[in-house]
Amino acid sequence: MSLIAGSYERFIWGFKLRSLKNDQNYELTPLFSFPSHLSPIKCTAVAGSAAVSGGADDTIKIYDLSTCSEIGSLHHSATVTSLSFFTPSSFSFPRNLIAASEDGSVSIYDADPFVHLKSVKVHRKAVNSICIHPSGRLALTVGRDECMAMVNLVRGRRSFYCRLGKEAFLVNFSDGGEKFFMVMDDKVSVHESEDAKTILELDSKKRVLCATSGMHGILFTGGEDRSIKAWDITSGKIAYSIEDAHSTRVKGIVVLHKNSDGDAEDHQHIVASASSDGVIRVWDVRMTNKDKPNPLAEVNTKSRLTCLAGSSIKSMKRPQVGNTTTNGQQLDAGEES
């Protein structure tokens, strides 16, 4: 499992989670750390051996985890606010990268090599979050204009736009794509993907800063309450939680998903979290029945972390960077042959 964390101090941090003995002991081994951006890092994304980070310097940096190096950059139109990879189920390497920015636009890139395909104006104000459906055919966005939009990734244009009445800070699909959820301060609403019908609303009591889907209908959230909550999105109840997981607010959560070796079922209990004081911890959620579970591994970056991303997909294919100024090409993500 590879973890990438970005910081307010412009540093990017890379770690490899290694099992030391019979999957009982783990350690976070440093891969790299250096000031990759000229301004604070806003977001990160990882897929296979490819990783990217977006910053307030209007730049996306590209990293190759197999060589632990930065291999290129993409010049964006404004501050990069959200990044998402699309990786087909049969691939161990991403096919497309989608980037959202503060000027309300979404940019689409081919990820092999990294070439700009098209930019689409989606929101009137900054885009807060973007996510791609597992099919690769559409993406959802939420923005500061208090609206949600749908982007058709086959045609490369906005296909739906609606007012929410309140600003959403995060949007993401469930593991299978049948549902999606939105975060508005301390509330998380869960919706059917087919018609956007609201299924239930989760009340976290304090502001939610990060959320990600796990397997079997579980949604993990973290935020101002410094805990990690696992919600059952069928019943709307908390399945289990890690109270006081960090001493400060939780800024990122990563859940181990299925990898190319097909052994995720043996390791899907592994969850990583990052806090604003620079600490990254790895947890075994099966230990939540204890009063105070201990992390499996921990590292202190001594920086103000802003985001966390990770992947369990094993791939040694090296990312390639192509011409970053090519425009207006037909998007091929999810397109039928």
CSV table of C-alpha atoms in Angstrom, one decimal:
chain,number,residue,atom,x,y,z
A,1,MET,CA,0.0,0.0,0.0
A,2,SER,CA,1.4,3.4,-1.0
A,3,LEU,CA,0.4,6.6,0.7
A,4,ILE,CA,0.9,10.2,-0.6
A,5,ALA,CA,0.4,13.2,1.7
A,6,GLY,CA,0.5,16.9,0.8
A,7,SER,CA,1.2,19.7,3.2
A,8,TYR,CA,0.7,23.4,3.6
A,9,GLU,CA,4.4,23.8,3.6
A,10,ARG,CA,4.5,22.7,-0.1
A,11,PHE,CA,6.1,19.3,0.8
A,12,ILE,CA,4.9,16.1,-0.8
A,13,TRP,CA,5.4,12.9,1.4
A,14,GLY,CA,5.5,9.4,0.0
A,15,PHE,CA,5.3,6.2,2.2
A,16,LYS,CA,5.1,2.5,1.6
A,17,LEU,CA,3.2,0.4,4.1
A,18,ARG,CA,5.1,-2.9,4.6
A,19,SER,CA,4.0,-6.0,6.5
A,20,LEU,CA,6.9,-7.2,8.6
A,21,LYS,CA,5.7,-10.6,9.9
A,22,ASN,CA,2.5,-12.6,9.3
A,23,ASP,CA,0.6,-9.3,8.7
A,24,GLN,CA,0.7,-8.6,12.4
A,25,ASN,CA,3.4,-5.9,12.4
A,26,TYR,CA,3.6,-3.0,9.9
A,27,GLU,CA,5.8,-0.1,9.2
A,28,LEU,CA,5.6,3.0,7.1
A,29,THR,CA,8.8,3.2,5.0
A,30,PRO,CA,9.6,6.7,3.5
A,31,LEU,CA,9.7,6.8,-0.3
A,32,PHE,CA,10.4,10.5,-0.7
A,33,SER,CA,9.8,14.0,0.6
A,34,PHE,CA,10.6,17.3,-1.0
A,35,PRO,CA,9.1,20.7,-1.7
A,36,SER,CA,7.4,19.9,-5.0
A,37,HIS,CA,5.1,23.0,-5.3
A,38,LEU,CA,5.6,26.7,-5.0
A,39,SER,CA,2.5,27.1,-2.9
A,40,PRO,CA,0.5,24.9,-0.5
A,41,ILE,CA,-0.6,21.5,-1.8
A,42,LYS,CA,-4.4,21.2,-2.0
A,43,CYS,CA,-5.0,17.7,-3.2
A,44,THR,CA,-3.4,14.4,-4.1
A,45,ALA,CA,-4.5,11.2,-6.0
A,46,VAL,CA,-2.8,7.8,-6.5
A,47,ALA,CA,-3.5,4.9,-8.9
A,48,GLY,CA,-1.0,2.1,-9.3
A,49,SER,CA,2.5,3.5,-9.6
A,50,ALA,CA,1.2,6.9,-10.7
A,51,ALA,CA,0.6,9.7,-8.2
A,52,VAL,CA,-0.3,13.4,-8.6
A,53,SER,CA,-0.6,16.5,-6.5
A,54,GLY,CA,-2.3,19.8,-7.1
A,55,GLY,CA,-1.4,23.1,-5.6
A,56,ALA,CA,-2.2,26.8,-5.3
A,57,ASP,CA,0.6,27.4,-7.8
A,58,ASP,CA,-1.7,26.3,-10.7
A,59,THR,CA,0.3,23.2,-11.3
A,60,ILE,CA,-0.2,19.4,-11.2
A,61,LYS,CA,3.0,17.4,-10.3
A,62,ILE,CA,3.3,13.8,-11.5
A,63,TYR,CA,5.2,11.1,-9.5
A,64,ASP,CA,6.4,7.6,-10.4
A,65,LEU,CA,6.2,5.5,-7.2
A,66,SER,CA,8.2,2.7,-8.8
A,67,THR,CA,11.3,5.0,-9.0
A,68,CYS,CA,10.3,7.3,-6.1
A,69,SER,CA,10.7,10.4,-8.3
A,70,GLU,CA,8.9,13.4,-9.7
A,71,ILE,CA,8.7,12.9,-13.5
A,72,GLY,CA,6.9,16.0,-14.8
A,73,SER,CA,4.2,18.6,-14.3
A,74,LEU,CA,1.0,19.9,-16.0
A,75,HIS,CA,0.2,23.6,-16.1
A,76,HIS,CA,-3.3,24.3,-15.0
A,77,SER,CA,-5.7,27.2,-15.5
A,78,ALA,CA,-6.0,28.1,-11.8
A,79,THR,CA,-5.5,26.6,-8.3
A,80,VAL,CA,-6.0,22.9,-8.4
A,81,THR,CA,-8.7,21.9,-5.9
A,82,SER,CA,-9.5,18.3,-6.6
A,83,LEU,CA,-7.9,15.4,-8.5
A,84,SER,CA,-9.4,12.0,-9.5
A,85,PHE,CA,-8.0,9.0,-11.5
A,86,PHE,CA,-10.1,6.7,-13.6
A,87,THR,CA,-8.7,3.1,-13.7
A,88,PRO,CA,-10.7,0.4,-15.5
A,89,SER,CA,-11.3,-2.7,-13.5
A,90,SER,CA,-9.0,-4.7,-15.8
A,91,PHE,CA,-6.2,-2.2,-15.6
A,92,SER,CA,-3.5,-1.7,-12.9
A,93,PHE,CA,-2.7,1.7,-14.3
A,94,PRO,CA,-5.0,4.7,-14.7
A,95,ARG,CA,-6.5,5.6,-18.0
A,96,ASN,CA,-7.5,9.2,-17.3
A,97,LEU,CA,-6.9,12.0,-14.8
A,98,ILE,CA,-9.6,14.6,-14.1
A,99,ALA,CA,-8.6,17.9,-12.4
A,100,ALA,CA,-10.9,20.5,-10.9
A,101,SER,CA,-9.8,24.1,-10.3
A,102,GLU,CA,-10.7,27.3,-8.6
A,103,ASP,CA,-11.9,29.0,-11.8
A,104,GLY,CA,-14.9,26.6,-12.0
A,105,SER,CA,-13.4,24.4,-14.8
A,106,VAL,CA,-12.6,20.7,-15.1
A,107,SER,CA,-9.7,19.5,-17.1
A,108,ILE,CA,-9.4,16.0,-18.6
A,109,TYR,CA,-6.1,14.3,-19.2
A,110,ASP,CA,-5.0,11.1,-20.8
A,111,ALA,CA,-2.9,9.3,-18.2
A,112,ASP,CA,-0.8,7.2,-20.6
A,113,PRO,CA,1.0,9.4,-21.4
A,114,PHE,CA,-0.1,12.5,-19.4
A,115,VAL,CA,-1.6,14.6,-22.2
A,116,HIS,CA,-4.2,17.4,-21.9
A,117,LEU,CA,-7.4,16.5,-23.8
A,118,LYS,CA,-10.0,19.0,-22.9
A,119,SER,CA,-11.2,21.6,-20.4
A,120,VAL,CA,-14.9,22.2,-19.5
A,121,LYS,CA,-16.4,25.1,-17.7
A,122,VAL,CA,-18.6,23.5,-15.1
A,123,HIS,CA,-19.3,25.9,-12.2
A,124,ARG,CA,-19.6,29.7,-11.9
A,125,LYS,CA,-17.3,29.6,-8.9
A,126,ALA,CA,-14.5,27.3,-7.6
A,127,VAL,CA,-15.0,23.5,-7.8
A,128,ASN,CA,-14.6,22.0,-4.3
A,129,SER,CA,-14.6,18.3,-5.2
A,130,ILE,CA,-14.8,15.9,-8.2
A,131,CYS,CA,-15.3,12.2,-8.4
A,132,ILE,CA,-15.5,9.7,-11.3
A,133,HIS,CA,-18.1,6.9,-11.6
A,134,PRO,CA,-16.5,3.4,-11.7
A,135,SER,CA,-17.7,3.1,-15.3
A,136,GLY,CA,-15.6,6.1,-16.4
A,137,ARG,CA,-18.5,7.6,-18.3
A,138,LEU,CA,-19.4,10.5,-16.0
A,139,ALA,CA,-18.1,12.6,-13.1
A,140,LEU,CA,-19.8,14.6,-10.4
A,141,THR,CA,-18.7,17.9,-9.1
A,142,VAL,CA,-19.7,20.3,-6.3
A,143,GLY,CA,-18.7,23.9,-6.0
A,144,ARG,CA,-18.8,27.2,-4.1
A,145,ASP,CA,-21.8,28.3,-6.2
A,146,GLU,CA,-23.8,25.8,-4.1
A,147,CYS,CA,-24.5,23.6,-7.1
A,148,MET,CA,-23.8,20.1,-8.2
A,149,ALA,CA,-22.9,19.2,-11.8
A,150,MET,CA,-22.5,16.1,-13.9
A,151,VAL,CA,-19.9,15.9,-16.6
A,152,ASN,CA,-20.3,13.5,-19.5
A,153,LEU,CA,-16.8,12.1,-19.9
A,154,VAL,CA,-17.5,10.4,-23.2
A,155,ARG,CA,-18.5,13.7,-24.9
A,156,GLY,CA,-16.4,15.9,-22.7
A,157,ARG,CA,-19.2,18.4,-21.7
A,158,ARG,CA,-21.5,19.3,-18.8
A,159,SER,CA,-24.7,17.3,-18.9
A,160,PHE,CA,-26.5,18.3,-15.7
A,161,TYR,CA,-26.4,21.2,-13.3
A,162,CYS,CA,-28.6,21.8,-10.2
A,163,ARG,CA,-28.7,24.1,-7.2
A,164,LEU,CA,-28.3,22.4,-3.8
A,165,GLY,CA,-29.2,25.4,-1.6
A,166,LYS,CA,-26.0,24.9,0.5
A,167,GLU,CA,-22.4,24.6,-0.4
A,168,ALA,CA,-21.1,21.0,-0.5
A,169,PHE,CA,-17.4,20.5,0.1
A,170,LEU,CA,-17.0,16.9,-1.0
A,171,VAL,CA,-18.7,14.4,-3.4
A,172,ASN,CA,-17.8,10.8,-4.0
A,173,PHE,CA,-19.3,7.5,-5.2
A,174,SER,CA,-19.7,4.4,-3.2
A,175,ASP,CA,-17.4,1.5,-3.9
A,176,GLY,CA,-19.7,0.0,-6.6
A,177,GLY,CA,-21.0,3.3,-7.9
A,178,GLU,CA,-24.7,2.6,-7.1
A,179,LYS,CA,-24.8,5.5,-4.6
A,180,PHE,CA,-23.0,8.7,-4.1
A,181,PHE,CA,-22.6,11.0,-1.1
A,182,MET,CA,-22.1,14.7,-0.4
A,183,VAL,CA,-20.6,16.4,2.6
A,184,MET,CA,-22.0,19.7,3.9
A,185,ASP,CA,-20.3,20.8,7.1
A,186,ASP,CA,-21.3,18.2,9.7
A,187,LYS,CA,-23.9,16.4,7.5
A,188,VAL,CA,-23.4,13.7,4.9
A,189,SER,CA,-26.2,12.9,2.5
A,190,VAL,CA,-26.4,9.6,0.6
A,191,HIS,CA,-28.1,9.4,-2.8
A,192,GLU,CA,-29.0,6.9,-5.4
A,193,SER,CA,-26.8,7.4,-8.4
A,194,GLU,CA,-29.6,6.6,-10.9
A,195,ASP,CA,-31.9,9.5,-10.0
A,196,ALA,CA,-30.0,11.4,-7.2
A,197,LYS,CA,-32.8,10.5,-4.8
A,198,THR,CA,-31.8,11.1,-1.1
A,199,ILE,CA,-31.6,7.9,0.8
A,200,LEU,CA,-30.5,9.1,4.2
A,201,GLU,CA,-28.6,11.8,6.0
A,202,LEU,CA,-25.8,11.2,8.4
A,203,ASP,CA,-25.2,13.6,11.3
A,204,SER,CA,-21.6,13.7,12.5
A,205,LYS,CA,-22.2,16.5,15.0
A,206,LYS,CA,-18.9,18.2,14.0
A,207,ARG,CA,-17.6,19.3,10.7
A,208,VAL,CA,-16.5,16.5,8.3
A,209,LEU,CA,-13.3,17.2,6.5
A,210,CYS,CA,-12.7,13.9,4.7
A,211,ALA,CA,-14.7,10.9,3.6
A,212,THR,CA,-14.2,7.7,1.6
A,213,SER,CA,-16.0,4.6,0.7
A,214,GLY,CA,-15.1,1.2,2.0
A,215,MET,CA,-16.4,-2.2,1.0
A,216,HIS,CA,-19.7,-3.8,1.9
A,217,GLY,CA,-21.7,-0.5,2.2
A,218,ILE,CA,-19.3,1.2,4.7
A,219,LEU,CA,-18.5,4.9,4.5
A,220,PHE,CA,-15.6,6.3,6.5
A,221,THR,CA,-15.5,9.9,7.7
A,222,GLY,CA,-13.1,12.1,9.7
A,223,GLY,CA,-12.9,15.7,10.7
A,224,GLU,CA,-13.1,18.2,13.5
A,225,ASP,CA,-14.0,15.5,16.1
A,226,ARG,CA,-10.6,13.8,15.6
A,227,SER,CA,-12.2,10.4,15.3
A,228,ILE,CA,-12.7,8.0,12.4
A,229,LYS,CA,-16.3,6.9,11.9
A,230,ALA,CA,-17.5,3.9,9.8
A,231,TRP,CA,-21.1,4.4,8.7
A,232,ASP,CA,-23.4,1.7,7.4
A,233,ILE,CA,-25.1,3.6,4.5
A,234,THR,CA,-27.9,1.1,4.5
A,235,SER,CA,-29.1,1.7,8.0
A,236,GLY,CA,-27.5,5.2,8.5
A,237,LYS,CA,-26.0,4.1,11.8
A,238,ILE,CA,-22.4,4.0,12.9
A,239,ALA,CA,-21.0,0.5,12.5
A,240,TYR,CA,-17.9,1.2,14.5
A,241,SER,CA,-15.5,4.1,15.2
A,242,ILE,CA,-12.0,4.9,16.4
A,243,GLU,CA,-12.5,7.7,19.0
A,244,ASP,CA,-9.6,10.2,19.4
A,245,ALA,CA,-7.8,8.6,16.4
A,246,HIS,CA,-5.6,11.8,16.3
A,247,SER,CA,-4.9,14.7,18.6
A,248,THR,CA,-6.0,17.2,16.0
A,249,ARG,CA,-8.5,17.2,13.2
A,250,VAL,CA,-8.5,14.4,10.6
A,251,LYS,CA,-7.6,15.7,7.1
A,252,GLY,CA,-7.5,12.4,5.1
A,253,ILE,CA,-8.6,8.8,5.1
A,254,VAL,CA,-7.5,6.0,2.8
A,255,VAL,CA,-9.1,2.5,2.8
A,256,LEU,CA,-7.4,-0.6,1.3
A,257,HIS,CA,-9.2,-1.6,-1.8
A,258,LYS,CA,-9.0,-4.6,-4.2
A,259,ASN,CA,-5.6,-4.9,-5.9
A,260,SER,CA,-4.3,-6.7,-8.9
A,261,ASP,CA,-3.3,-9.7,-6.9
A,262,GLY,CA,-6.9,-10.2,-5.7
A,263,ASP,CA,-6.0,-10.4,-2.0
A,264,ALA,CA,-7.9,-7.4,-0.8
A,265,GLU,CA,-10.4,-9.6,1.0
A,266,ASP,CA,-7.6,-10.5,3.4
A,267,HIS,CA,-6.5,-6.9,4.0
A,268,GLN,CA,-9.6,-4.7,3.6
A,269,HIS,CA,-9.5,-4.0,7.3
A,270,ILE,CA,-6.5,-1.7,6.9
A,271,VAL,CA,-7.3,2.1,7.1
A,272,ALA,CA,-4.9,5.0,7.0
A,273,SER,CA,-5.6,8.5,8.3
A,274,ALA,CA,-3.7,11.8,8.4
A,275,SER,CA,-4.2,14.7,10.7
A,276,SER,CA,-3.4,18.4,10.5
A,277,ASP,CA,-0.5,18.1,12.9
A,278,GLY,CA,1.5,16.0,10.5
A,279,VAL,CA,0.8,12.5,11.9
A,280,ILE,CA,-0.2,9.6,9.6
A,281,ARG,CA,-1.5,6.4,11.3
A,282,VAL,CA,-2.5,3.0,10.0
A,283,TRP,CA,-5.3,1.1,11.7
A,284,ASP,CA,-6.8,-2.4,11.9
A,285,VAL,CA,-10.5,-1.7,12.1
A,286,ARG,CA,-11.1,-5.1,13.5
A,287,MET,CA,-9.6,-3.8,16.7
A,288,THR,CA,-12.3,-1.2,17.2
A,289,ASN,CA,-14.0,-3.4,19.8
A,290,LYS,CA,-11.2,-2.3,22.2
A,291,ASP,CA,-11.6,0.8,24.3
A,292,LYS,CA,-8.5,2.4,22.7
A,293,PRO,CA,-7.1,0.5,19.7
A,294,ASN,CA,-3.4,1.1,18.9
A,295,PRO,CA,-2.3,2.0,15.4
A,296,LEU,CA,-0.5,-0.6,13.4
A,297,ALA,CA,2.0,1.9,12.2
A,298,GLU,CA,2.7,5.6,12.7
A,299,VAL,CA,4.9,8.4,11.2
A,300,ASN,CA,5.2,12.1,12.1
A,301,THR,CA,6.0,14.3,9.1
A,302,LYS,CA,6.2,17.4,11.4
A,303,SER,CA,4.2,19.4,8.8
A,304,ARG,CA,0.7,20.7,8.4
A,305,LEU,CA,-0.9,18.0,6.3
A,306,THR,CA,-3.7,19.0,4.0
A,307,CYS,CA,-4.6,15.8,2.1
A,308,LEU,CA,-3.9,12.0,1.9
A,309,ALA,CA,-4.3,9.5,-0.9
A,310,GLY,CA,-3.2,5.9,-1.4
A,311,SER,CA,-3.5,2.8,-3.4
A,312,SER,CA,-3.0,-0.9,-2.9
A,313,ILE,CA,-2.7,-1.7,-6.6
A,314,LYS,CA,0.6,-3.2,-7.5
A,315,SER,CA,2.1,-2.0,-10.8
A,316,MET,CA,5.6,-1.4,-12.0
A,317,LYS,CA,4.5,0.3,-15.2
A,318,ARG,CA,6.2,3.7,-15.3
A,319,PRO,CA,4.0,6.8,-15.9
A,320,GLN,CA,4.8,8.8,-19.0
A,321,VAL,CA,4.4,12.5,-19.6
A,322,GLY,CA,3.4,13.7,-23.0
A,323,ASN,CA,2.7,17.1,-24.6
A,324,THR,CA,0.8,19.0,-21.8
A,325,THR,CA,-0.5,21.7,-24.1
A,326,THR,CA,-2.6,19.6,-26.6
A,327,ASN,CA,-6.2,20.8,-26.5
A,328,GLY,CA,-9.7,19.9,-27.7
A,329,GLN,CA,-9.2,16.2,-28.4
A,330,GLN,CA,-12.0,13.7,-28.2
A,331,LEU,CA,-12.0,12.1,-24.7
A,332,ASP,CA,-11.6,8.4,-24.7
A,333,ALA,CA,-12.3,7.6,-21.1
A,334,GLY,CA,-15.2,5.1,-21.0
A,335,GLU,CA,-15.8,5.4,-24.7
A,336,GLU,CA,-17.1,2.3,-26.6
A,337,SER,CA,-14.9,0.8,-29.3
